[in-house]
Amino acid sequence: MTMLKSLLQPHILQALGLIALCHIVSIYTVDSPKPIYHCPLDRRGLAGLWADENCYWSASYSESREKFVALGNRLKEQVLEAKNGDNQGVLDVLDVQSLSYDISIAHEDYPAYIKSFLKVNDVFSSQTSVPETDTIDAILLTTRISGSNRNTGEGVNIIHSSGTHGVEGYIGSAVQIRFLHELFLANEEQLGSKTASSGDRVRRVLLIHAINPFGMRHHRRANENNVDLNRNVLSEQMWSHIRQRDPNFVGYVDMDSELNPFAAKDGNGRLFSWVDAARNGGFHGDVAKLRQQDEKVKNAVDESNYSPQKHIAASLKEPKNTFNSWLDEKKDVLGAIGKVISSLIRLGYTTGKRAMVASQYHKPSGVFYGGGAHNNNKWENSVFAVQHAISEFAGFDQFNSSSNRTIWIDVHTGLGKYAEYSILVKGDGGDISSQPTGQLHTWASKFTSLLEESGMSSNDESVSAGYDQTIGFINDSILCPPPNCFPLTQEFGTRPGPAIAVALILENMGYHSAGRKYGHLTSWAFYPQRLSWRRKTLQGGMEMLHASLDF
């Protein structure tokens, strides 16, 4: 028997090795996106050479924006052509408007700047064609929809937004690009056949591309000010309340050393102090825990030898020594994994997750920062741009009218089962399937029922767990007020929660202090490159958008 085992053991090991090798080869050949060499953006190319599904996806923010802008302009050309001669009344697409917001412009009153200098253009603003300019681009479509009406007969507008969390924006962008391409192909067919439209309902669709262009460009979840834009939309009263409360409200300070494994400086170049930050925010309670954390950091840091990096996307710097950089990265990853797992075991998964996703509003260089401390409790430029796009550009501001009922889909990646999506209702962080029907307005309840009937709702409670103290969502009640605006998030699963946390922690550390190239970790965490993930998520994104249009 022993001899038999000794004879079989090498063959078993060889077989296992062969299976592992085949799996690796399949990932990098069969299930890897093919290089895109030719996805032309002229009308002829869009009509005939976009057969490759990879054309909907992009390798960079610049590429995704170029495709989005080009498709918007091609649709405008088609609409203009349809207004002439025998083509009148042919197209389902009745009107196309566009607007670009350069959010990198430093202006003390950005909302006033928008109103003074921006206007609806026949084509996208030429100023945004500069490669390194970070812009939010919006396309407003007025289109006829055919088919059965699952609603009460009232019109429902659609807002579809991507890139609120920067690096997560590539799936939302792909959905928007594919939707525009579908409209383009339908227009070409209608123009060619001169067949009148059969659509009997008119819908307005507002596509907002790359709400956080800086984060999308630099593989960051946060924006250029390290702010999580999906925690930044607060009213004056909410700002006052959240800045005056205990920074350790949900246990963030208890995890500070694990979440921010670097010595942060304040605006004056001194070692960051939780006590000072809390007092500056208006907190007057017990600061014993805050002082304890300050002392812990102070004792661990030799300030005279500490020189933090400037905010220049240090996580994107190329390493000087490849091997040493690789070794340092592995040490950092293993260290972060150990600390995150230790914290989750000590606190419990949901408690630890709550401390992270609820964000903090006192430490500007800290991960999961919702803003306020660095700019006197003001929104980020991106939020003002989104507000303008919805209310003044698209004219969706009259939410008190049933004729302006709107479904807002904000697309994200990260939590949940790989390549599958969950539908989250903003406000209380709950999963759509866990919402009692009575809590939703009648028309929104009908939409959620439609999703459930179609098998498009989710029961994955692990996705929504821990969000009960989270506020400031981009499509919460401030920008999407009830009862006539219904906000939801479509969240596509990528990696396990702890792995995502580690990637975010290390990327933020590298950005602010280490000077190491950790942007690839967040790309790995939020933008898987497997072809199977791309196919399934794109299908799910289009499924949700079409369900909203058909409602």
XYZ file of C-alpha atoms in Angstrom:
551
model
C 0.000 0.000 0.000
C 2.822 2.331 0.903
C 4.555 1.513 -2.364
C 1.326 2.195 -4.293
C 0.984 5.588 -2.633
C 4.588 6.443 -3.450
C 4.018 5.503 -7.077
C 0.747 7.458 -7.413
C 1.784 10.559 -5.501
C 3.991 12.107 -8.242
C 1.267 11.485 -10.832
C -1.385 13.095 -8.626
C 0.818 16.133 -8.104
C 1.507 16.326 -11.829
C -2.218 16.092 -12.587
C -3.049 18.833 -10.082
C -0.294 20.998 -11.517
C -1.611 20.422 -15.036
C -5.158 21.363 -13.962
C -3.878 24.555 -12.309
C -1.844 25.425 -15.398
C -4.861 24.886 -17.684
C -6.966 27.104 -15.432
C -4.387 29.881 -15.559
C -4.036 29.563 -19.327
C -7.820 29.700 -19.754
C -8.003 32.896 -17.726
C -5.334 34.641 -19.751
C -6.492 33.379 -23.148
C -10.132 32.298 -23.312
C -11.469 34.571 -20.539
C -9.319 37.639 -21.124
C -10.489 40.638 -23.161
C -8.838 40.813 -26.554
C -6.770 43.901 -27.382
C -8.843 46.538 -29.150
C -7.073 47.885 -32.202
C -9.885 49.393 -34.203
C -13.099 50.843 -32.746
C -13.655 53.785 -35.120
C -15.902 56.628 -33.981
C -17.105 57.934 -37.355
C -20.588 56.975 -38.594
C -19.370 54.373 -41.049
C -17.144 52.705 -38.501
C -19.793 52.732 -35.764
C -22.291 51.164 -38.143
C -20.074 48.352 -39.396
C -16.912 47.799 -37.349
C -18.141 47.730 -33.768
C -18.940 44.016 -33.772
C -16.296 43.404 -31.112
C -18.008 43.546 -27.702
C -14.822 44.948 -26.198
C -15.497 48.244 -27.982
C -17.984 49.125 -25.245
C -15.255 48.883 -22.619
C -12.350 51.238 -22.031
C -8.859 50.983 -20.614
C -8.813 54.569 -19.350
C -11.021 57.515 -18.492
C -9.867 59.343 -21.623
C -10.877 56.451 -23.877
C -14.286 56.067 -22.232
C -14.973 59.798 -22.499
C -13.900 59.879 -26.151
C -16.382 57.127 -27.021
C -19.215 58.700 -24.997
C -18.696 62.125 -26.555
C -18.345 60.766 -30.101
C -21.533 58.717 -29.889
C -23.424 61.747 -28.577
C -22.246 63.818 -31.511
C -23.084 61.068 -34.046
C -26.632 60.927 -32.657
C -26.915 64.697 -33.076
C -25.887 64.356 -36.722
C -28.569 61.729 -37.272
C -31.286 63.854 -35.635
C -30.280 66.833 -37.800
C -30.449 64.646 -40.905
C -33.903 63.401 -39.891
C -35.240 66.952 -39.807
C -34.583 67.388 -43.542
C -36.505 66.166 -46.545
C -38.119 62.738 -46.556
C -36.602 61.754 -43.206
C -38.909 63.877 -41.065
C -40.556 61.889 -38.278
C -38.520 58.777 -39.026
C -36.363 58.508 -35.905
C -37.325 57.326 -32.441
C -34.662 59.714 -31.107
C -36.318 63.130 -31.267
C -33.636 65.336 -29.691
C -30.076 65.144 -28.336
C -28.401 67.773 -26.172
C -25.063 67.677 -24.400
C -23.052 69.584 -21.861
C -19.568 69.235 -20.353
C -18.458 70.363 -16.896
C -14.773 70.976 -16.240
C -14.676 70.219 -12.520
C -10.918 70.869 -12.290
C -11.503 74.634 -12.510
C -10.724 76.296 -9.178
C -13.461 78.828 -8.531
C -14.588 80.147 -5.156
C -18.209 79.910 -6.297
C -18.407 76.978 -8.695
C -22.227 77.033 -9.007
C -22.047 80.681 -10.120
C -19.318 79.740 -12.608
C -21.553 77.041 -14.090
C -24.482 79.402 -14.544
C -22.322 82.178 -15.982
C -20.152 80.288 -18.447
C -21.785 77.015 -19.355
C -24.534 76.585 -21.883
C -26.013 73.812 -23.965
C -23.809 73.230 -26.997
C -24.515 71.770 -30.426
C -21.409 69.692 -29.806
C -19.492 69.019 -26.637
C -17.478 71.987 -25.394
C -14.149 72.191 -27.202
C -12.391 73.144 -23.973
C -12.906 69.615 -22.683
C -10.943 67.997 -25.499
C -7.652 68.656 -23.662
C -6.375 65.157 -22.742
C -5.666 65.903 -19.079
C -8.876 67.833 -18.394
C -11.278 66.145 -16.002
C -14.872 66.637 -17.127
C -18.305 65.337 -16.306
C -20.241 64.905 -19.545
C -24.021 64.799 -19.799
C -26.246 63.753 -22.682
C -29.995 64.426 -22.615
C -32.009 62.240 -24.981
C -35.660 62.620 -25.901
C -36.810 59.382 -27.487
C -39.924 57.421 -28.318
C -40.374 54.018 -26.712
C -42.541 51.267 -28.178
C -44.007 48.252 -26.446
C -46.336 47.614 -23.539
C -46.526 50.224 -20.788
C -46.074 48.677 -17.338
C -46.714 52.035 -15.687
C -49.973 53.957 -15.207
C -49.536 55.801 -18.490
C -47.559 58.644 -16.893
C -44.164 59.475 -18.341
C -41.085 58.419 -16.387
C -37.703 60.067 -16.935
C -34.450 58.159 -16.477
C -31.178 59.346 -14.961
C -28.264 56.948 -15.428
C -24.966 57.923 -13.781
C -21.511 56.358 -13.796
C -18.201 56.914 -12.051
C -19.392 58.373 -8.739
C -16.644 56.274 -7.211
C -14.075 56.899 -9.926
C -12.406 53.555 -10.580
C -15.807 51.848 -10.344
C -17.027 53.826 -13.346
C -16.029 51.539 -16.210
C -19.084 49.275 -16.071
C -21.489 52.250 -15.912
C -19.621 53.869 -18.790
C -19.811 50.645 -20.825
C -23.576 50.478 -20.309
C -23.986 54.099 -21.414
C -21.786 53.593 -24.479
C -23.639 50.444 -25.501
C -27.017 52.174 -25.029
C -25.918 55.087 -27.217
C -24.583 52.656 -29.813
C -27.899 50.778 -29.860
C -29.727 54.045 -30.503
C -27.211 54.917 -33.222
C -27.732 51.589 -35.025
C -31.529 51.911 -34.773
C -31.299 55.431 -36.200
C -29.164 54.250 -39.121
C -31.695 51.543 -39.930
C -34.638 53.961 -39.761
C -32.853 56.546 -41.888
C -31.952 53.910 -44.449
C -35.426 52.426 -44.730
C -37.250 55.721 -44.144
C -39.661 53.750 -41.992
C -41.706 55.875 -39.628
C -41.285 55.315 -35.911
C -43.793 53.092 -34.116
C -42.935 54.408 -30.668
C -45.962 55.610 -28.735
C -44.409 56.923 -25.512
C -41.834 59.670 -25.103
C -39.077 59.326 -22.533
C -36.280 61.679 -21.535
C -33.028 60.000 -20.576
C -30.173 61.859 -18.880
C -26.815 60.065 -19.051
C -24.184 61.478 -16.675
C -20.737 60.118 -17.487
C -17.851 59.989 -14.968
C -19.113 61.963 -11.963
C -15.621 61.508 -10.512
C -13.342 61.824 -13.571
C -10.182 62.294 -11.480
C -10.774 59.041 -9.626
C -11.622 57.225 -12.848
C -8.459 58.542 -14.499
C -6.163 57.719 -11.572
C -7.753 54.450 -10.383
C -9.031 56.061 -7.186
C -12.387 55.693 -5.482
C -12.103 59.200 -4.034
C -11.818 62.446 -5.986
C -9.017 65.008 -6.298
C -9.645 66.157 -2.697
C -9.738 62.592 -1.381
C -13.513 62.924 -0.947
C -15.971 60.061 -1.353
C -18.603 61.777 -3.506
C -21.210 59.225 -2.468
C -21.027 60.582 1.092
C -20.771 64.286 0.226
C -24.338 65.339 -0.586
C -25.448 66.802 2.758
C -27.703 69.715 3.643
C -26.430 72.579 5.808
C -28.149 71.027 8.822
C -26.633 67.636 8.078
C -23.169 69.146 7.675
C -23.489 70.908 11.015
C -24.706 67.762 12.750
C -22.137 65.388 11.310
C -19.183 67.705 11.902
C -20.225 68.323 15.521
C -20.698 64.689 16.435
C -18.065 62.361 17.843
C -15.664 61.287 15.038
C -15.714 57.843 16.645
C -19.489 57.659 16.259
C -19.368 54.268 14.512
C -15.869 53.219 15.574
C -13.749 54.735 12.788
C -11.156 56.145 15.206
C -10.886 52.736 16.874
C -9.765 51.377 13.478
C -7.707 54.418 12.462
C -4.325 52.689 12.710
C -5.556 49.811 10.551
C -7.381 52.016 8.036
C -4.665 54.674 7.737
C -1.255 53.035 8.324
C 0.700 56.246 7.754
C 1.383 59.435 9.686
C -1.001 62.063 8.351
C -0.438 65.815 8.556
C -3.027 68.519 9.032
C -3.404 71.654 6.906
C -0.618 73.384 8.827
C 1.940 70.629 8.329
C 1.631 69.269 11.865
C 0.858 65.695 12.797
C -2.889 65.193 12.431
C -4.804 65.306 15.723
C -8.256 63.787 16.159
C -8.833 65.995 19.197
C -8.093 69.177 17.251
C -10.167 68.040 14.270
C -13.126 67.236 16.510
C -12.924 70.606 18.292
C -12.633 72.433 14.953
C -15.781 70.648 13.816
C -17.692 71.768 16.904
C -17.591 68.591 18.998
C -17.675 69.293 22.760
C -17.977 65.798 24.182
C -15.524 63.362 25.720
C -12.281 63.183 23.715
C -10.542 60.496 25.766
C -10.546 57.932 22.936
C -9.485 60.547 20.415
C -6.589 61.631 22.618
C -5.577 58.007 23.119
C -5.345 57.512 19.343
C -3.378 60.754 18.946
C -0.868 59.597 21.554
C -0.597 56.197 19.918
C 0.342 57.750 16.579
C 2.618 60.355 18.143
C 4.611 57.712 19.992
C 5.025 55.656 16.831
C 6.228 58.471 14.606
C 9.486 60.358 14.609
C 8.139 63.655 13.254
C 11.558 65.029 12.442
C 12.088 62.260 9.867
C 8.603 62.342 8.399
C 8.001 64.135 5.136
C 4.584 63.453 3.548
C 4.104 63.467 -0.194
C 2.097 66.188 -1.885
C -1.241 65.377 -3.473
C 0.122 64.284 -6.829
C -1.327 60.810 -7.195
C 1.696 59.151 -5.626
C 0.056 55.761 -6.117
C 0.728 56.151 -9.828
C 4.458 56.840 -9.574
C 6.728 54.354 -11.254
C 9.019 52.519 -8.810
C 12.747 53.145 -9.063
C 13.629 49.537 -8.244
C 11.189 46.956 -9.556
C 12.175 44.097 -7.238
C 12.272 46.220 -4.083
C 8.945 47.790 -5.017
C 7.439 44.333 -5.574
C 8.790 43.164 -2.211
C 7.525 46.275 -0.412
C 4.102 45.817 -1.979
C 3.852 42.205 -0.798
C 4.850 43.269 2.710
C 2.241 46.041 2.693
C -0.465 43.729 1.337
C 0.216 41.014 3.895
C 0.381 43.563 6.698
C -2.885 45.193 5.651
C -4.633 41.831 5.274
C -3.573 40.845 8.778
C -4.772 44.123 10.287
C -8.113 44.144 8.449
C -8.905 40.517 9.324
C -7.868 41.122 12.939
C -10.178 44.151 13.151
C -13.108 42.300 11.576
C -12.650 39.384 13.990
C -12.400 41.762 16.946
C -15.358 43.948 15.980
C -17.440 41.604 13.834
C -17.859 41.902 10.059
C -20.909 44.174 10.027
C -19.569 46.473 12.778
C -16.212 46.793 11.054
C -17.859 47.368 7.689
C -20.144 50.025 9.220
C -17.124 51.920 10.580
C -15.754 52.106 7.038
C -18.806 52.694 4.823
C -20.379 55.308 7.128
C -17.308 57.441 6.361
C -15.680 60.118 8.492
C -15.756 63.894 8.077
C -12.714 65.059 10.075
C -9.533 63.553 8.581
C -9.040 64.783 4.969
C -6.235 62.337 4.187
C -8.035 59.379 5.733
C -9.662 56.655 3.686
C -13.476 56.873 3.464
C -13.479 60.675 3.878
C -16.832 62.323 3.136
C -15.531 65.897 2.946
C -16.316 69.080 4.832
C -13.175 69.460 6.941
C -11.039 70.831 4.097
C -13.525 73.319 2.598
C -15.792 74.525 5.377
C -18.625 72.053 4.839
C -19.195 72.578 1.112
C -20.081 70.187 -1.662
C -17.433 69.131 -4.141
C -17.519 70.633 -7.650
C -18.789 67.334 -9.050
C -21.905 67.497 -6.890
C -22.699 71.033 -8.058
C -22.219 69.884 -11.662
C -24.595 66.947 -11.198
C -27.169 69.221 -9.569
C -26.966 71.612 -12.531
C -27.204 68.768 -15.049
C -30.389 67.465 -13.457
C -32.223 70.650 -12.615
C -31.197 73.251 -15.195
C -29.761 71.311 -18.123
C -32.289 68.464 -18.141
C -35.091 70.393 -16.432
C -35.882 67.574 -14.005
C -36.094 70.021 -11.080
C -39.895 70.019 -10.915
C -40.029 66.731 -8.995
C -43.276 67.860 -7.373
C -45.016 67.109 -10.658
C -46.105 63.564 -11.504
C -45.186 64.285 -15.120
C -41.552 64.497 -14.007
C -41.387 61.169 -12.247
C -37.805 59.973 -12.474
C -35.899 56.754 -11.835
C -32.216 57.398 -11.052
C -29.819 54.471 -11.515
C -26.321 55.039 -10.085
C -23.934 52.234 -11.077
C -21.198 50.875 -8.794
C -18.932 47.846 -8.414
C -17.439 46.045 -5.438
C -19.799 44.286 -3.068
C -21.768 41.132 -3.818
C -21.325 37.897 -5.717
C -18.859 37.997 -8.592
C -20.418 39.535 -11.749
C -23.921 39.526 -10.235
C -25.730 42.683 -9.215
C -27.736 43.846 -6.235
C -30.299 46.637 -6.273
C -29.973 48.968 -3.297
C -32.498 51.607 -2.384
C -30.766 54.759 -1.228
C -31.697 56.376 2.036
C -31.511 53.566 4.570
C -28.992 51.401 2.794
C -31.484 48.575 2.433
C -31.624 46.004 -0.297
C -34.630 46.491 -2.555
C -36.060 43.098 -1.709
C -36.033 43.942 2.002
C -38.091 47.121 1.623
C -41.715 46.812 2.780
C -43.906 47.912 -0.109
C -45.652 50.441 2.121
C -42.438 52.439 2.510
C -42.256 53.148 -1.206
C -44.487 55.453 -3.182
C -47.160 53.764 -5.264
C -45.503 54.203 -8.644
C -42.087 53.206 -7.287
C -43.637 50.145 -5.656
C -44.927 49.085 -9.060
C -41.409 49.367 -10.444
C -39.906 47.285 -7.625
C -42.640 44.692 -8.172
C -41.694 44.584 -11.853
C -38.059 43.938 -10.904
C -39.060 41.164 -8.515
C -41.329 39.540 -11.114
C -38.460 39.646 -13.604
C -36.003 38.164 -11.116
C -33.961 41.358 -11.101
C -34.040 42.072 -7.352
C -31.521 40.733 -4.869
C -31.715 39.028 -1.479
C -27.988 39.315 -0.713
C -28.190 40.975 2.706
C -24.388 40.991 3.017
C -24.290 43.784 0.433
C -26.587 46.171 2.311
C -25.429 45.187 5.817
C -23.706 47.998 7.731
C -25.123 50.920 5.728
C -27.659 51.953 8.367
C -25.540 54.968 9.459
C -24.421 56.021 5.971
C -25.662 59.323 4.523
C -24.761 61.758 1.761
C -25.432 59.540 -1.262
C -25.218 61.257 -4.646
C -28.801 60.279 -5.506
C -30.344 60.585 -2.060
C -33.310 62.841 -1.288
C -31.458 66.162 -1.727
C -30.835 65.735 -5.463
C -33.561 63.124 -5.951
C -36.434 64.191 -3.663
C -39.454 61.951 -3.112
C -42.184 61.196 -3.972
C -41.523 61.642 -7.704
C -37.836 60.739 -7.849
C -36.878 57.152 -7.061
C -33.136 56.562 -6.470
C -31.483 53.175 -6.600
C -27.992 51.781 -6.905
C -26.980 48.889 -9.123
C -23.979 47.271 -7.440
C -21.973 44.646 -9.357
C -19.923 42.174 -7.351
C -16.172 41.925 -7.872
C -14.025 40.715 -4.939
C -14.561 39.689 -1.294
C -15.175 42.617 1.066
C -11.922 42.298 3.056
C -9.882 42.225 -0.183
C -11.599 45.414 -1.360
C -10.870 47.077 1.976
C -7.185 46.152 1.744
C -6.929 47.585 -1.783
C -8.533 50.874 -0.705
C -6.356 51.189 2.390
C -3.107 50.603 0.505
C -4.034 52.830 -2.444
C -4.864 55.672 -0.056
C -1.651 55.124 1.884
C 0.378 55.168 -1.328
C -1.396 58.275 -2.574
C -0.679 60.265 0.572
C 2.651 59.016 1.832
C 4.382 55.964 0.446
C 4.821 57.035 -3.158
C 4.223 53.499 -4.388
C 2.193 52.426 -7.398
C -0.933 50.953 -5.795
C -3.550 52.123 -8.287
C -3.478 48.664 -9.853
C -4.808 47.209 -6.604
C -7.984 49.273 -6.761
C -8.331 48.457 -10.459
C -8.072 44.764 -9.548
C -10.633 45.240 -6.779
C -13.252 47.193 -8.763
C -12.643 46.493 -12.460
C -11.995 42.779 -13.163
C -10.529 42.135 -16.585
C -12.080 38.725 -17.197
C -14.270 38.540 -20.277
C -16.930 36.555 -18.416
C -17.276 39.369 -15.850
C -17.577 41.972 -18.597
C -20.240 40.032 -20.476
C -22.401 39.316 -17.455
C -22.182 42.805 -15.936
C -22.860 44.547 -19.250
C -25.884 42.321 -19.751
C -27.107 43.173 -16.244
C -26.570 46.882 -16.748
C -28.517 46.926 -20.011
C -31.226 44.791 -18.421
C -31.814 47.387 -15.697
C -31.724 50.357 -18.084
C -34.217 48.754 -20.473
C -36.494 47.748 -17.585
C -36.584 51.397 -16.497
C -37.348 52.575 -20.030
C -40.105 50.003 -20.455
C -41.800 50.951 -17.187
